[in-house]
Short mmCIF file of C-alpha atoms in Angstrom, two decimals:
data_model
loop_
_atom_site.label_atom_id
_atom_site.label_comp_id
_atom_site.label_asym_id
_atom_site.label_seq_id
_atom_site.Cartn_x
_atom_site.Cartn_y
_atom_site.Cartn_z
CA ALA A 76 81.13 105.63 68.78
CA GLN A 77 83.16 104.60 71.32
CA SER A 78 85.32 106.49 74.09
CA VAL A 79 86.75 107.22 77.14
CA ALA A 80 88.47 110.11 79.27
CA GLN A 81 91.59 110.78 81.78
CA PRO A 82 90.62 113.99 83.35
CA GLU A 83 94.33 114.51 85.38
CA ASP A 84 97.39 114.80 83.15
CA GLN A 85 98.77 113.26 86.29
CA VAL A 86 98.34 112.29 89.77
CA ASN A 87 101.07 112.88 92.41
CA VAL A 88 100.73 111.13 95.68
CA ALA A 89 102.70 110.08 98.67
CA GLU A 90 104.34 106.61 98.71
CA GLY A 91 101.69 104.96 101.29
CA ASN A 92 98.74 107.13 100.24
CA PRO A 93 95.79 105.75 98.70
CA LEU A 94 95.82 105.85 95.22
CA THR A 95 92.99 106.56 92.35
CA VAL A 96 93.36 107.63 88.12
CA LYS A 97 90.23 108.89 86.54
CA CYS A 98 88.73 107.82 84.04
CA THR A 99 84.75 107.83 82.68
CA TYR A 100 83.14 105.67 78.99
CA SER A 101 81.04 106.98 76.62
CA VAL A 102 80.46 104.05 74.77
CA SER A 103 76.76 102.19 72.69
CA GLY A 104 76.29 98.86 74.71
CA ASN A 105 77.76 97.10 77.02
CA PRO A 106 81.33 98.34 77.94
CA TYR A 107 84.19 95.98 78.51
CA LEU A 108 87.04 99.23 79.48
CA PHE A 109 90.71 98.32 80.55
CA TRP A 110 93.74 99.51 82.89
CA TYR A 111 96.90 99.83 80.55
CA VAL A 112 100.32 101.40 82.42
CA GLN A 113 103.43 102.24 80.35
CA TYR A 114 107.03 102.24 81.50
CA PRO A 115 109.19 104.90 79.99
CA ASN A 116 110.63 103.69 76.75
CA ARG A 117 108.63 100.41 77.26
CA GLY A 118 105.36 98.89 75.21
CA LEU A 119 101.45 98.47 77.48
CA GLN A 120 101.43 96.38 80.39
CA PHE A 121 98.12 94.85 80.33
CA LEU A 122 96.49 95.91 84.67
CA LEU A 123 93.12 94.53 84.21
CA LYS A 124 89.21 94.56 82.49
CA TYR A 125 86.02 95.00 83.56
CA ILE A 126 83.80 92.49 81.32
CA THR A 127 80.35 91.59 83.27
CA GLY A 128 80.06 90.79 86.70
CA ASP A 129 81.77 92.46 89.83
CA ASN A 130 82.20 96.17 89.94
CA LEU A 131 85.18 96.13 91.51
CA VAL A 132 88.01 94.48 89.05
CA LYS A 133 91.05 92.83 90.69
CA GLY A 134 94.15 93.51 88.59
CA SER A 135 98.26 93.06 88.68
CA TYR A 136 100.76 94.61 91.44
CA GLY A 137 98.00 94.98 93.40
CA PHE A 138 95.58 97.76 91.76
CA GLU A 139 91.87 97.85 91.18
CA ALA A 140 89.08 99.20 89.66
CA GLU A 141 86.10 100.21 90.42
CA PHE A 142 83.12 100.29 87.55
CA ASN A 143 80.25 102.54 88.25
CA LYS A 144 77.71 102.37 85.81
CA SER A 145 75.37 105.03 86.43
CA GLN A 146 78.40 107.16 86.41
CA THR A 147 80.10 106.13 83.67
CA SER A 148 83.37 105.79 85.43
CA PHE A 149 85.89 103.13 85.32
CA HIS A 150 88.89 104.53 88.11
CA LEU A 151 92.27 103.13 88.95
CA LYS A 152 92.77 102.90 92.53
CA LYS A 153 95.51 101.08 94.91
CA PRO A 154 95.16 101.30 98.14
CA SER A 155 99.15 101.46 99.05
CA ALA A 156 101.39 103.82 96.98
CA LEU A 157 104.58 102.85 96.18
CA VAL A 158 107.88 104.56 94.40
CA SER A 159 107.64 102.04 90.94
CA ASP A 160 104.01 102.09 90.01
CA SER A 161 105.59 105.81 88.65
CA ALA A 162 104.42 105.65 85.63
CA LEU A 163 101.92 106.46 82.50
CA TYR A 164 98.39 105.10 83.25
CA PHE A 165 95.90 104.22 80.16
CA CYS A 166 92.36 103.73 80.49
CA ALA A 167 90.77 102.19 77.22
CA VAL A 168 87.50 100.58 75.76
CA ARG A 169 86.74 97.95 72.90
CA ASP A 170 85.42 98.97 70.26
CA MET A 171 83.40 96.34 67.77
CA SER A 172 82.73 98.87 65.30
CA GLY A 173 83.42 97.23 61.48
CA GLY A 174 82.72 93.94 63.79
CA TYR A 175 86.95 93.71 64.78
CA ASN A 176 87.89 94.04 68.21
CA LYS A 177 90.32 96.64 69.37
CA LEU A 178 90.87 99.23 71.47
CA ILE A 179 89.94 103.28 71.79
CA PHE A 180 92.38 104.38 74.93
CA GLY A 181 92.52 107.85 76.58
CA ALA A 182 95.27 109.90 76.78
CA GLY A 183 96.67 108.88 79.53
CA THR A 184 97.80 110.25 82.78
CA ARG A 185 101.78 110.44 84.38
CA LEU A 186 100.87 109.19 87.50
CA ALA A 187 104.14 110.36 90.58
CA VAL A 188 104.87 109.01 93.38
CA HIS A 189 106.60 110.82 95.70
CA PRO A 190 108.87 109.18 98.57
CA GLU B 193 106.21 82.50 76.30
CA ALA B 194 107.96 85.10 74.33
CA GLY B 195 106.27 88.19 73.77
CA VAL B 196 106.13 90.64 71.02
CA ALA B 197 108.90 91.33 68.84
CA GLN B 198 109.67 94.67 67.51
CA SER B 199 112.43 96.03 65.31
CA PRO B 200 114.35 98.81 65.47
CA ARG B 201 113.76 100.02 68.43
CA TYR B 202 114.83 103.88 66.96
CA LYS B 203 115.38 105.73 64.50
CA ILE B 204 116.31 109.37 63.27
CA ILE B 205 115.42 109.58 59.88
CA GLU B 206 115.41 113.47 57.54
CA LYS B 207 111.74 114.42 56.43
CA ARG B 208 111.34 113.00 52.93
CA GLN B 209 113.49 109.93 53.80
CA SER B 210 111.69 106.41 53.71
CA VAL B 211 111.45 103.73 57.27
CA ALA B 212 110.57 100.30 58.15
CA PHE B 213 109.17 99.27 61.30
CA TRP B 214 109.17 94.70 62.10
CA CYS B 215 106.79 93.14 64.05
CA ASN B 216 106.77 89.85 65.27
CA PRO B 217 104.21 88.73 67.00
CA ILE B 218 103.31 86.01 69.95
CA SER B 219 103.01 82.80 68.71
CA GLY B 220 99.94 81.75 67.50
CA HIS B 221 98.35 85.64 67.62
CA ALA B 222 95.82 86.69 64.65
CA THR B 223 95.19 89.39 64.91
CA LEU B 224 97.60 92.11 64.82
CA TYR B 225 97.83 95.69 65.30
CA TRP B 226 100.30 98.87 64.58
CA TYR B 227 99.00 101.97 66.83
CA GLN B 228 101.12 105.15 66.57
CA GLN B 229 101.64 107.23 70.09
CA ILE B 230 102.65 110.64 69.25
CA LEU B 231 104.19 112.00 72.41
CA GLY B 232 101.26 113.60 74.78
CA GLN B 233 98.48 111.71 73.74
CA GLY B 234 97.14 108.12 73.71
CA PRO B 235 98.42 105.49 71.05
CA LYS B 236 96.30 105.32 68.15
CA LEU B 237 95.37 102.77 65.62
CA LEU B 238 96.61 102.84 62.28
CA ILE B 239 95.80 99.55 60.90
CA GLN B 240 94.63 96.06 62.38
CA PHE B 241 95.41 92.20 60.60
CA GLN B 242 93.43 89.55 60.57
CA ASN B 243 96.30 86.84 59.78
CA ASN B 244 97.13 88.77 57.09
CA GLY B 245 93.97 90.18 55.19
CA VAL B 246 93.30 93.73 57.15
CA VAL B 247 90.27 94.10 58.21
CA ASP B 248 90.57 98.26 59.07
CA ASP B 249 92.65 100.55 57.82
CA SER B 250 90.24 103.73 58.51
CA GLN B 251 93.22 105.64 60.53
CA LEU B 252 96.29 104.86 58.34
CA PRO B 253 97.01 107.73 56.14
CA LYS B 254 97.61 106.21 52.79
CA ASP B 255 99.55 107.98 51.04
CA ARG B 256 102.49 107.91 52.98
CA PHE B 257 101.73 104.39 54.96
CA SER B 258 101.90 101.06 54.45
CA ALA B 259 101.28 97.92 56.10
CA GLU B 260 101.74 94.19 55.24
CA ARG B 261 101.33 90.75 57.19
CA LEU B 262 102.44 88.07 54.05
CA LYS B 263 102.32 84.86 55.78
CA GLY B 264 99.71 86.14 58.34
CA VAL B 265 102.71 86.26 60.75
CA ASP B 266 104.85 88.84 61.08
CA SER B 267 104.52 92.71 59.73
CA THR B 268 106.25 95.32 58.38
CA LEU B 269 104.87 99.49 59.05
CA LYS B 270 106.46 101.46 56.20
CA ILE B 271 106.22 105.36 55.97
CA GLN B 272 107.55 106.60 53.48
CA PRO B 273 107.83 110.10 52.59
CA ALA B 274 108.19 111.15 55.95
CA LYS B 275 107.03 114.12 57.58
CA LEU B 276 107.86 115.82 60.66
CA GLU B 277 104.58 114.46 61.95
CA ASP B 278 105.25 111.36 61.81
CA SER B 279 107.67 111.59 65.05
CA ALA B 280 106.27 109.16 67.15
CA VAL B 281 106.67 105.84 68.87
CA TYR B 282 104.50 102.92 66.89
CA LEU B 283 103.61 99.77 68.83
CA CYS B 284 103.15 96.81 67.87
CA ALA B 285 100.16 94.63 69.47
CA SER B 286 98.46 90.85 68.78
CA ARG B 287 95.72 89.28 70.22
CA HIS B 288 95.14 85.71 69.78
CA ILE B 289 91.55 84.55 68.89
CA ALA B 290 90.35 82.62 71.65
CA GLY B 291 90.29 85.66 74.09
CA GLY B 292 86.96 86.47 72.27
CA SER B 293 86.54 89.76 72.34
CA THR B 294 87.24 90.94 75.25
CA GLY B 295 90.66 89.84 75.55
CA GLU B 296 93.40 92.22 76.09
CA LEU B 297 96.08 93.27 74.35
CA PHE B 298 99.87 92.52 74.08
CA PHE B 299 102.37 95.16 72.78
CA GLY B 300 105.46 95.07 72.74
CA GLU B 301 107.70 97.66 73.18
CA GLY B 302 107.65 100.05 70.75
CA SER B 303 109.66 101.93 67.60
CA ARG B 304 110.00 105.20 68.23
CA LEU B 305 111.54 107.14 65.34
CA THR B 306 112.48 110.80 64.70
CA VAL B 307 111.50 112.67 62.10
CA LEU B 308 114.20 115.68 60.90
#
C-alpha cells in the first residue's frame, strides 16, 4: 500500500531563515507526490506536485520540493520563511488501487514562523 | 472559477443524532471525494464518486455513514446515528478527469462536526 510519513509534528523557524518540512514515502511503482497547505479553519490548498522529470519542483508562494529517489523523500523547502507561511502542511501520495485515483495523506506538520 | 462549496461550515449535535453535509464540486469535475480529518491527523478518504457512481467506499463506516451523488453533481454525506468519535472536519474535494491520473484535488473549506 502507498503511504507517506511526516516525521516532525512541528517545525519552528525564524522569519527570513530557510525552512524544510520533511516527507518520506513508500510506494510500489512510480511515486506521484503532492504537498498541500491548510490555514486555520480552511480547506487544503495545493502547493506543488512531482510526477516525473526534474527532481526540484517549484510551486506556489515561493515553495519548492526536492524529490530524492534513493532516500525516498520529498521534502518541502523555502529559501526565506514568512510569518504568513505559518500553517499545517500535508504531504500526499497518489494511490491507484482499485483503478481509481485518490490521495493518501500524511499526518501533517505544523510550521510556525516566528518574527 | 468558483471553488468547491460545502455547507454547513459548523455543526454541533448530541450523540445518536443525525447530521448531513452538502458539497457542490467545481463545475465539470467528474470525480468527488469525501475525506474525514480528525484533529491532529491527516485527511482520510471515506468515499469516492466517479460521476454518480461509487468507486471506493472501503473506509466508510457503512453502519452509520451514507453518501450519495444522485445527478453526478452535488453530493450529500450523512451520519446516523452520530458517535463521539465522529467529531472531525469533513472535507469535500473534486478533480477534473481531464487532469488525468496526476491531476490534483481541489478542496472545499470543510464542515466541522462536534458531537457532544
